[in-house]
Amino acid sequence: MDPSPRNSALRILLAAALLYASANAIFVGPSILDVCPGYSASNVRIKGDGLTADLVLKGAPCDVFGNDIEKLSLSVVYETVDRVHVKITDASAARYEVPESVLPRPDSEHAVSPQAAAIRFNYTASPFSFSIHRASTQEVLFTTHGHPLIFEPQYLRVKTKLPDNANIYGLGEHTNAFRLPPDITLALWASDVYGVPTNTNLYSSHPVYFEHRPTGTHGVLLLNSNGMDVKLTGSDAGGPALEYNVIGGVLDFYFLAGSETDPTAVARQYAAITGFPAEVPYWTFGLHQCRFGYQNFVDVANVITNYSVAGIPLETMWTDIDYMDRLRAFTLDPDYFPLARVREIVDYLHAHNQKYVLTSDPAIPYLPNQNYLPYDNGNSLDVFMKSPNGSEYLSLVWPGVTVFPDWFHPKSAEFWKNEFARFHDLQTGIDVDGAWIDVNEPATFCILPCDDPFQQAKDQNIPPARPAPPPDRNTPIFVTSTLSRRDLYLNPPYAISNGYGDISSKTAHTNIKHANGLMEYDTHNLYGTMMSVITRDALLARRPGKRPFVITRSTFVGAGAQVGKWLGDNMSLWEHYRFSIAGMLRYASVFQVPMIGSDICGFAGDTTENLCARWAMLGAFYPFMRNHNADTTIPQEFYRWETVAEAARNAIGIRYRLMDYLYTAFHQAHVDGTPVLHPVWFKYPKDANTYAIEYQFFFGDAVLVSPVTVDDATAVLIYLPCDAFYDFVTLAPIAGHGSHVVLDNVNFTTIPLHIKGGTVLPLRTASAMTTTELRTNDFEFVVAPDAGGKAAGRLYVDDGESITPTASTQVAMSFESGTLDVSGKFGYATGVNVSRIRFLAVGTAPKQVYLNSMVLKSTQFSYDTRNKVLDVTVREPFVHGFSVQYEEYISPHQLTAYTNT
């Protein structure tokens, strides 16, 4: 480090900081960083849609973790009315940025002048600081005032003030409360962390947060894939703050105005950057069953049969790495999973309108000259990652010593597609319906410094031996360490708070150079998403025009536009049952990855009957519903306990009846980014009591889910905002008063659900054993008016599988003054009727009911006096609009009079 001229007082402080040195880096506190000189802005050039400026180091440099860069470039562009792009880069040298090939940048064709923008950029020239404020109110949303910018080769620091008790949501993947604690450090570094402990970086990196205030909601994305710490300090000496500490790249901020009244607006604005979520096939909303530990084809077949016998709908059967020959990618074990028997399973599933998914890992066994095609093919294309000396980078994963595809290599997609096409050939291979990609951070088992992965494979007994002999292949089925300091890419001077310590621990070494010259140090957090996109393309090549279905573990900004995700290796703990809600909301409501769910009943450790029953019901309201557990735990398929089986049947029955409602929400997310799940504060942004609600959420925009969350309890304390609600089962009206309500006697086969007033809810009349069968059932509409006596809803139907459907039915339902109007475009032939309309909060039995202005017979409607429900049988073919009216409609005054708690 160059010692030329330095501020002497600062040098003394830095020397004192050495007392906190770790093996790899130095801890430097805010008292030192906040007295660094920062920069001065000069040569400011105003443009019609923003400005540019030079930033020049203001005084003697800090050189805290490297030499301060003398001159920077600032660019500010008002890309839309709601989005300001602020970018700070090195003026004299190119630095790494997230490649456009991984995340295409949004265009600026709708750029506006600052005067037209909803949020605006202000700056102070010397020392340079900047702020973002809301134009309509002048409220400051982000400000670096008092905290100098630090910009070094491997350390960037930006710090903004926060209001007291700030409501911050998002930032990385971790096991923490949905509203982040006021004092926490979040490391963003993709890592395979077994058991998903709290306060630890997990599999993905999403450097975006939403902040909600009573005055509005806004968002901030730092588009940077380097490792970073984001620190929230509620007790900071200068007041609450949020601080970025980044080990490379550039400062590439997108500030989103959000809205003063509608929190979902910021989600839509974020989706315009990331890409709108991918539409998934209709069948993917069914129940998925998996286990690490189905040891052979008989196990798999028996699970399928047992679900059928138990009357529990099973849509998709999954198989973990157990199917592989010695855990080698793109192989079948000839004894435990012979090809003919696996194909028999797939044929059986498809004949019963069910699906099959296998896992695929990125690690390819290093087996030169052993006739192992995946390695030989990849080696011939030269697509594997390289060590600094140019040799193939070797590490250790399930099959033993492995190599990893370099997704930046121009032929890596060709390699991966060819392996998928060969192994999953429709005629000769395993005809899967989707893909599950795992350990793609990438994870490794090699202990640093990993100089001899071959010896470590022996020491760790990898691959492990089979625990039992194989079955007779004719068995009938379907009857009842410390890293040495080699370079700064391995040991950056600032050490982020990575749960495994060194940033190369348990993953690919960060000094690897990719085929395009980029360093793994910079691109590590992109690996899983890049694999996901290439896997999606491989599936699309097998079935052109059909929506691919991919579930991944590691994601980055924009992943949701291509794939879905599950939340990793959780534990069979009540705590993890509770935390799954926050994880799901973080992805579905903030990160724009809506196809999200946790391993139901827990992956690791033995579940219990009560926990699994509760989790089966909560899991029915995850967008992605999968039961999955580990090989060292007890079996936990839903049919193992009668209570769990009944809970699953009940909750899945509701989920399946709601499936078109969920499918419609996903279509809307694909169109404009509107979230498919909503934290309670999304719906009640002025109610401060909702900001910290962790365990209630809206499934879609109208079904309030309030699971029991206390261990083994049969009561739950829920919050009902000031609004009209309806019990989902009885349909009775319930008035919310902005207070907590205790629900007693909630048995282990029931989950509390309420319909939000103002909704017309489309339902199937009955559940089914498969989604194919479900689509043959009629619809019914439940009309749940708000306190003003109005309600609205929508329904989208298409073929459920085409990327570009040739036809669709898009219907709007509106209710007012006792009349329901159904109208829209009826292009897709559903082949079913709308059989019934259920009007809620009807004060008295109507004297007359009309269908399309025609009087109905009294036998065609009935009235439930106790629950205030009017049922009208219509049996209208779902090929045109119609209206239903009852003679005496409920006024807002009457609604208030008869609602009760």
Coordinates of N, CA and C in Angstrom, one line a residue, residues 79-257:
E79 N -34.7 7.6 -16.0 CA -35.1 6.7 -17.0 C -36.6 6.6 -17.3
T80 N -37.4 6.8 -16.2 CA -38.8 6.9 -16.3 C -39.3 7.9 -15.3
V81 N -40.6 8.1 -15.3 CA -41.2 9.0 -14.3 C -40.9 8.5 -12.9
D82 N -40.7 7.1 -12.7 CA -40.6 6.5 -11.4 C -39.2 5.9 -11.1
R83 N -38.3 6.1 -12.0 CA -37.0 5.4 -11.8 C -35.8 6.4 -12.2
V84 N -34.9 6.5 -11.2 CA -33.7 7.3 -11.4 C -32.5 6.3 -11.3
H85 N -31.6 6.4 -12.3 CA -30.5 5.5 -12.4 C -29.2 6.3 -12.0
V86 N -28.6 6.0 -10.9 CA -27.4 6.7 -10.5 C -26.2 5.8 -10.5
K87 N -25.2 6.1 -11.3 CA -24.0 5.2 -11.5 C -22.7 5.9 -11.2
I88 N -21.8 5.3 -10.4 CA -20.5 5.9 -10.1 C -19.5 4.9 -10.5
T89 N -18.5 5.3 -11.4 CA -17.5 4.4 -11.9 C -16.2 5.0 -11.8
D90 N -15.1 4.2 -12.0 CA -13.8 4.7 -12.1 C -13.6 5.5 -13.4
A91 N -13.1 6.7 -13.4 CA -13.0 7.5 -14.6 C -11.9 7.1 -15.5
S92 N -10.9 6.4 -14.9 CA -9.7 6.1 -15.7 C -9.5 4.7 -16.1
A93 N -10.3 3.8 -15.6 CA -10.2 2.4 -15.9 C -11.5 1.6 -15.8
A94 N -11.7 0.7 -16.8 CA -12.9 -0.1 -16.8 C -12.9 -1.0 -15.6
R95 N -14.1 -1.2 -15.0 CA -14.2 -2.1 -13.8 C -15.4 -3.1 -14.2
Y96 N -15.4 -4.2 -13.4 CA -16.4 -5.2 -13.7 C -17.8 -4.6 -13.4
E97 N -18.7 -5.0 -14.2 CA -20.1 -4.7 -14.0 C -20.9 -6.0 -14.4
V98 N -22.1 -6.1 -13.8 CA -22.9 -7.3 -14.1 C -23.2 -7.3 -15.6
P99 N -22.8 -8.4 -16.3 CA -22.9 -8.4 -17.8 C -24.3 -8.3 -18.2
E100 N -24.5 -7.5 -19.4 CA -25.8 -7.4 -20.0 C -26.4 -8.8 -20.4
S101 N -25.5 -9.7 -20.7 CA -25.9 -11.0 -21.1 C -26.7 -11.8 -19.9
V102 N -26.3 -11.4 -18.7 CA -27.0 -12.0 -17.6 C -28.2 -11.2 -17.2
L103 N -28.1 -9.9 -17.1 CA -29.3 -9.1 -16.8 C -29.3 -7.9 -17.8
P104 N -30.1 -8.1 -18.9 CA -30.2 -6.9 -19.8 C -30.8 -5.7 -19.1
R105 N -30.2 -4.6 -19.4 CA -30.6 -3.3 -18.7 C -31.9 -2.8 -19.3
P106 N -32.8 -2.2 -18.5 CA -34.0 -1.6 -19.0 C -33.6 -0.4 -19.9
D107 N -34.4 -0.2 -21.0 CA -34.0 0.9 -21.9 C -34.5 2.2 -21.2
S108 N -34.0 3.3 -21.8 CA -34.3 4.6 -21.3 C -35.2 5.4 -22.3
E109 N -35.9 4.7 -23.1 CA -36.7 5.3 -24.2 C -37.8 6.2 -23.6
H110 N -38.1 6.0 -22.3 CA -39.2 6.8 -21.7 C -38.5 7.8 -20.7
A111 N -37.3 8.1 -20.9 CA -36.6 9.1 -20.1 C -37.4 10.4 -20.0
V112 N -37.3 11.0 -18.8 CA -38.1 12.2 -18.6 C -37.1 13.3 -18.0
S113 N -37.6 14.5 -18.0 CA -36.8 15.6 -17.3 C -37.0 15.5 -15.8
P114 N -36.0 16.0 -15.1 CA -36.2 15.9 -13.6 C -37.5 16.5 -13.1
Q115 N -38.0 17.6 -13.8 CA -39.2 18.2 -13.3 C -40.4 17.4 -13.5
A116 N -40.3 16.3 -14.3 CA -41.5 15.5 -14.6 C -41.4 14.2 -13.7
A117 N -40.3 14.0 -13.0 CA -40.1 12.8 -12.3 C -40.8 12.8 -10.9
A118 N -41.1 11.6 -10.4 CA -41.8 11.4 -9.1 C -40.8 11.5 -8.0
I119 N -39.5 11.1 -8.3 CA -38.4 11.2 -7.3 C -37.3 12.0 -8.0
R120 N -36.5 12.7 -7.2 CA -35.5 13.5 -7.8 C -34.1 13.4 -7.1
F121 N -33.1 13.6 -7.8 CA -31.7 13.5 -7.4 C -31.2 14.9 -7.0
N122 N -30.7 15.1 -5.8 CA -30.0 16.3 -5.4 C -28.6 15.9 -5.0
Y123 N -27.7 16.9 -5.0 CA -26.3 16.6 -4.6 C -25.7 17.9 -3.9
T124 N -24.7 17.6 -3.1 CA -23.8 18.6 -2.6 C -22.5 18.4 -3.2
A125 N -21.9 19.5 -3.7 CA -20.6 19.3 -4.5 C -19.5 18.9 -3.7
S126 N -19.3 19.5 -2.4 CA -18.0 19.3 -1.7 C -18.3 19.3 -0.2
P127 N -18.0 18.3 0.6 CA -17.7 16.9 0.0 C -19.0 16.4 -0.7
F128 N -18.8 15.6 -1.7 CA -19.9 15.1 -2.5 C -20.8 14.2 -1.7
S129 N -22.1 14.5 -1.7 CA -23.1 13.6 -1.2 C -24.3 13.8 -2.1
F130 N -25.2 12.8 -2.0 CA -26.4 12.9 -2.8 C -27.6 12.4 -2.1
S131 N -28.8 12.8 -2.5 CA -30.0 12.4 -1.9 C -31.0 12.2 -3.0
I132 N -32.0 11.4 -2.6 CA -33.2 11.1 -3.5 C -34.4 11.5 -2.6
H133 N -35.2 12.4 -3.2 CA -36.4 12.8 -2.5 C -37.7 12.7 -3.3
R134 N -38.8 12.6 -2.7 CA -40.1 12.4 -3.3 C -40.5 13.8 -3.8
A135 N -40.8 14.0 -5.1 CA -41.0 15.3 -5.6 C -42.3 16.0 -5.0
S136 N -43.3 15.2 -4.8 CA -44.6 15.7 -4.3 C -44.6 16.2 -2.9
T137 N -43.7 15.6 -2.1 CA -43.7 16.0 -0.7 C -42.4 16.5 -0.2
Q138 N -41.3 16.4 -1.0 CA -39.9 16.8 -0.6 C -39.3 15.8 0.4
E139 N -40.0 14.7 0.7 CA -39.5 13.8 1.7 C -38.2 13.1 1.2
V140 N -37.2 13.1 2.0 CA -35.9 12.5 1.6 C -36.0 11.0 1.8
L141 N -35.7 10.2 0.8 CA -35.8 8.8 0.8 C -34.5 8.1 1.0
F142 N -33.4 8.7 0.5 CA -32.1 8.2 0.6 C -31.1 9.3 0.6
T143 N -30.2 9.4 1.5 CA -29.2 10.5 1.6 C -27.9 10.0 2.2
T144 N -26.8 10.4 1.5 CA -25.5 10.0 2.0 C -24.8 11.1 2.7
H145 N -25.6 12.2 3.0 CA -25.0 13.3 3.7 C -24.3 12.9 5.1
G146 N -23.1 13.4 5.3 CA -22.4 13.1 6.5 C -21.6 11.8 6.4
H147 N -21.7 11.1 5.3 CA -21.0 9.8 5.2 C -20.3 9.8 3.8
P148 N -19.0 10.0 3.9 CA -18.2 10.2 2.6 C -18.2 8.9 1.8
L149 N -18.3 9.1 0.5 CA -18.1 8.0 -0.4 C -16.7 7.5 -0.4
I150 N -16.5 6.1 -0.3 CA -15.2 5.5 -0.4 C -15.2 4.6 -1.6
F151 N -14.2 4.7 -2.5 CA -14.2 4.0 -3.7 C -12.8 3.5 -4.0
E152 N -12.5 2.2 -3.7 CA -11.2 1.6 -3.8 C -11.3 0.4 -4.7
P153 N -10.1 -0.2 -5.1 CA -10.2 -1.3 -6.0 C -11.1 -2.5 -5.5
Q154 N -11.0 -2.8 -4.2 CA -11.8 -3.9 -3.7 C -12.6 -3.5 -2.5
Y155 N -13.0 -2.2 -2.4 CA -13.8 -1.8 -1.3 C -14.6 -0.5 -1.8
L156 N -15.9 -0.6 -1.7 CA -16.8 0.5 -2.0 C -17.7 0.7 -0.8
R157 N -17.9 1.9 -0.4 CA -18.8 2.2 0.8 C -19.7 3.3 0.5
V158 N -21.0 3.0 0.7 CA -22.1 4.1 0.6 C -22.9 3.9 1.8
K159 N -23.3 5.0 2.5 CA -24.1 4.9 3.7 C -25.2 5.9 3.6
T160 N -26.5 5.5 3.9 CA -27.6 6.4 3.9 C -28.3 6.4 5.3
K161 N -28.9 7.5 5.6 CA -29.6 7.6 6.8 C -31.0 6.9 6.7
L162 N -31.5 6.4 7.8 CA -32.8 5.8 7.8 C -33.7 6.5 8.9
P163 N -35.0 6.5 8.7 CA -35.8 7.0 9.8 C -35.8 6.0 11.0
D164 N -36.2 6.5 12.1 CA -36.3 5.6 13.3 C -37.3 4.5 13.0
N165 N -37.0 3.3 13.5 CA -37.8 2.1 13.4 C -38.2 1.9 11.9
A166 N -37.2 1.9 11.1 CA -37.4 1.8 9.6 C -38.0 0.4 9.3
N167 N -38.8 0.4 8.3 CA -39.4 -0.8 7.8 C -38.7 -1.2 6.5
I168 N -37.7 -2.1 6.6 CA -36.9 -2.5 5.5 C -37.2 -3.9 5.2
Y169 N -37.4 -4.3 3.9 CA -37.7 -5.6 3.5 C -36.8 -6.0 2.3
G170 N -36.3 -7.2 2.3 CA -35.5 -7.7 1.2 C -34.0 -8.0 1.5
L171 N -33.1 -7.7 0.6 CA -31.7 -7.8 0.8 C -31.2 -9.2 1.0
G172 N -30.8 -9.8 -0.1 CA -30.1 -11.1 0.0 C -31.1 -12.3 0.2
E173 N -30.5 -13.4 0.6 CA -31.3 -14.5 1.0 C -30.8 -14.9 2.4
H174 N -31.7 -15.0 3.3 CA -31.3 -15.3 4.7 C -32.5 -15.7 5.5
T175 N -32.3 -16.2 6.7 CA -33.4 -16.7 7.6 C -33.5 -15.6 8.7
N176 N -34.3 -14.6 8.4 CA -34.6 -13.6 9.3 C -36.0 -13.1 9.2
A177 N -36.5 -12.2 10.1 CA -37.8 -11.7 10.0 C -38.0 -11.0 8.6
F178 N -39.3 -11.0 8.2 CA -39.6 -10.3 6.9 C -39.2 -8.8 7.0
R179 N -39.7 -8.1 8.0 CA -39.2 -6.8 8.3 C -37.9 -6.9 9.0
L180 N -36.8 -6.5 8.4 CA -35.5 -6.7 8.9 C -35.3 -6.1 10.3
P181 N -34.5 -6.7 11.2 CA -34.2 -6.1 12.5 C -33.4 -4.8 12.3
P182 N -33.5 -3.9 13.2 CA -32.8 -2.6 13.1 C -31.3 -2.7 13.2
D183 N -30.7 -3.8 13.8 CA -29.3 -3.9 13.9 C -28.9 -5.3 13.3
I184 N -28.4 -5.3 12.1 CA -28.1 -6.6 11.5 C -27.1 -6.4 10.4
T185 N -26.2 -7.3 10.2 CA -25.3 -7.3 9.0 C -25.7 -8.5 8.1
L186 N -26.0 -8.2 6.9 CA -26.4 -9.2 5.9 C -25.3 -9.3 4.9
A187 N -24.7 -10.5 4.8 CA -23.7 -10.8 3.7 C -24.5 -11.3 2.5
L188 N -24.1 -10.7 1.4 CA -24.7 -11.2 0.1 C -23.6 -12.0 -0.6
W189 N -23.6 -13.3 -0.5 CA -22.6 -14.2 -1.1 C -23.3 -15.6 -1.1
A190 N -23.5 -16.1 -2.3 CA -24.2 -17.3 -2.5 C -23.5 -18.5 -1.9
S191 N -24.1 -19.2 -1.0 CA -23.4 -20.2 -0.2 C -24.4 -21.3 0.2
D192 N -23.8 -22.5 0.2 CA -24.6 -23.7 0.6 C -24.5 -23.9 2.1
V193 N -25.5 -23.5 2.8 CA -25.5 -23.5 4.2 C -26.6 -24.4 4.7
Y194 N -26.2 -25.6 5.2 CA -27.1 -26.6 5.6 C -27.9 -26.1 6.9
G195 N -29.2 -26.4 6.9 CA -30.0 -26.0 8.0 C -30.4 -24.6 8.1
V196 N -30.1 -23.8 7.1 CA -30.5 -22.4 6.9 C -30.6 -21.6 8.3
P197 N -29.5 -21.5 9.0 CA -29.5 -20.8 10.3 C -29.8 -19.4 10.1
T198 N -30.2 -18.7 11.2 CA -30.5 -17.3 11.1 C -29.2 -16.5 11.0
N199 N -29.3 -15.3 10.5 CA -28.2 -14.3 10.5 C -27.0 -14.8 9.6
T200 N -27.3 -15.6 8.6 CA -26.2 -16.2 7.8 C -26.6 -16.0 6.3
N201 N -25.7 -15.7 5.5 CA -25.9 -15.6 4.1 C -26.2 -17.0 3.6
L202 N -27.2 -17.1 2.7 CA -27.7 -18.4 2.1 C -27.3 -18.5 0.6
Y203 N -28.2 -19.0 -0.2 CA -27.9 -19.5 -1.5 C -27.9 -18.4 -2.6
S204 N -28.5 -17.3 -2.3 CA -28.7 -16.3 -3.4 C -28.3 -14.9 -3.0
S205 N -28.3 -14.0 -4.0 CA -27.9 -12.6 -3.7 C -28.9 -11.7 -4.4
H206 N -29.6 -11.0 -3.6 CA -30.6 -10.0 -4.2 C -30.4 -8.7 -3.5
P207 N -29.5 -7.8 -4.0 CA -29.2 -6.5 -3.4 C -30.2 -5.5 -3.6
V208 N -31.5 -5.8 -3.2 CA -32.6 -4.8 -3.4 C -33.4 -4.8 -2.1
Y209 N -33.9 -3.6 -1.7 CA -34.8 -3.5 -0.6 C -35.9 -2.6 -0.9
F210 N -37.1 -2.8 -0.3 CA -38.2 -1.9 -0.3 C -38.2 -1.3 1.1
E211 N -38.5 0.0 1.2 CA -38.7 0.6 2.4 C -40.1 1.2 2.4
H212 N -40.8 0.9 3.5 CA -42.2 1.4 3.6 C -42.3 2.4 4.8
R213 N -43.0 3.5 4.5 CA -43.3 4.5 5.5 C -44.8 4.8 5.4
P214 N -45.4 5.4 6.4 CA -46.8 5.8 6.3 C -47.0 6.7 5.1
T215 N -46.0 7.4 4.7 CA -46.1 8.4 3.6 C -45.9 7.7 2.2
G216 N -45.5 6.4 2.2 CA -45.3 5.8 0.9 C -44.3 4.7 1.0
T217 N -44.1 4.0 -0.2 CA -43.2 2.9 -0.3 C -42.2 3.2 -1.5
H218 N -40.9 3.0 -1.3 CA -40.0 3.1 -2.4 C -39.0 1.9 -2.4
G219 N -38.2 1.8 -3.4 CA -37.2 0.7 -3.5 C -35.9 1.2 -4.0
V220 N -34.9 0.4 -3.6 CA -33.5 0.7 -4.0 C -32.8 -0.6 -4.4
L221 N -32.3 -0.6 -5.6 CA -31.5 -1.8 -6.1 C -30.0 -1.3 -6.3
L222 N -29.1 -2.0 -5.7 CA -27.7 -1.8 -6.1 C -27.3 -3.0 -7.0
L223 N -27.2 -2.7 -8.3 CA -27.0 -3.8 -9.2 C -25.5 -4.1 -9.2
N224 N -25.1 -5.0 -8.4 CA -23.7 -5.3 -8.2 C -23.7 -6.8 -7.7
S225 N -22.9 -7.7 -8.4 CA -22.9 -9.1 -8.1 C -21.7 -9.5 -7.2
N226 N -20.9 -8.5 -6.8 CA -19.8 -8.8 -6.0 C -20.3 -9.1 -4.5
G227 N -19.4 -9.8 -3.8 CA -19.8 -10.0 -2.4 C -19.9 -8.6 -1.7
M228 N -20.8 -8.6 -0.7 CA -21.0 -7.4 0.0 C -21.6 -7.6 1.4
D229 N -21.4 -6.7 2.3 CA -22.1 -6.6 3.5 C -23.1 -5.4 3.4
V230 N -24.3 -5.6 3.8 CA -25.3 -4.5 4.0 C -25.6 -4.5 5.5
K231 N -25.3 -3.4 6.1 CA -25.4 -3.2 7.5 C -26.5 -2.3 7.8
L232 N -27.5 -2.8 8.7 CA -28.5 -1.9 9.2 C -28.1 -1.6 10.7
T233 N -28.1 -0.3 11.0 CA -27.6 0.1 12.3 C -28.7 1.0 12.9
G234 N -29.5 0.4 13.7 CA -30.6 1.2 14.3 C -30.1 2.1 15.4
S235 N -28.9 1.7 16.0 CA -28.4 2.5 17.2 C -27.1 3.2 16.8
D236 N -26.9 3.5 15.5 CA -25.7 4.2 15.0 C -25.6 5.6 15.7
A237 N -24.4 6.0 16.0 CA -24.2 7.3 16.7 C -24.8 8.4 16.0
G238 N -24.8 8.4 14.6 CA -25.4 9.4 13.8 C -26.9 9.2 13.5
G239 N -27.5 8.2 14.1 CA -28.9 7.9 13.8 C -28.9 6.6 13.0
P240 N -30.1 6.0 12.9 CA -30.3 4.8 12.1 C -29.7 5.0 10.7
A241 N -29.1 3.9 10.2 CA -28.5 4.0 8.9 C -28.5 2.6 8.2
L242 N -28.3 2.7 6.9 CA -28.1 1.5 6.0 C -26.8 1.7 5.3
E243 N -25.9 0.7 5.4 CA -24.5 0.9 4.8 C -24.1 -0.3 3.9
Y244 N -23.7 0.1 2.7 CA -23.1 -0.9 1.8 C -21.6 -1.0 1.9
N245 N -21.1 -2.2 2.0 CA -19.7 -2.5 2.0 C -19.4 -3.5 1.0
V246 N -18.9 -3.2 -0.2 CA -18.9 -4.0 -1.4 C -17.4 -4.3 -1.8
I247 N -17.1 -5.5 -2.2 CA -15.7 -5.8 -2.4 C -15.3 -5.7 -3.9
G248 N -16.0 -5.0 -4.7 CA -15.6 -4.9 -6.1 C -16.7 -4.3 -6.9
G249 N -16.5 -4.2 -8.2 CA -17.5 -3.7 -9.2 C -17.7 -2.2 -9.1
V250 N -18.9 -1.7 -9.4 CA -19.2 -0.3 -9.4 C -20.4 -0.1 -8.6
L251 N -20.7 1.2 -8.4 CA -22.0 1.6 -7.7 C -23.0 1.9 -8.8
D252 N -24.0 1.0 -8.9 CA -25.0 1.1 -10.0 C -26.3 1.0 -9.3
F253 N -26.9 2.2 -8.9 CA -28.1 2.2 -8.2 C -29.3 2.5 -9.1
Y254 N -30.4 1.8 -8.8 CA -31.7 2.2 -9.4 C -32.6 2.5 -8.2
F255 N -33.1 3.8 -8.2 CA -34.0 4.2 -7.2 C -35.4 4.2 -7.8
L256 N -36.4 3.6 -7.0 CA -37.7 3.4 -7.5 C -38.7 4.3 -6.6
A257 N -39.5 5.1 -7.3 CA -40.4 6.0 -6.6 C -41.5 5.2 -5.8

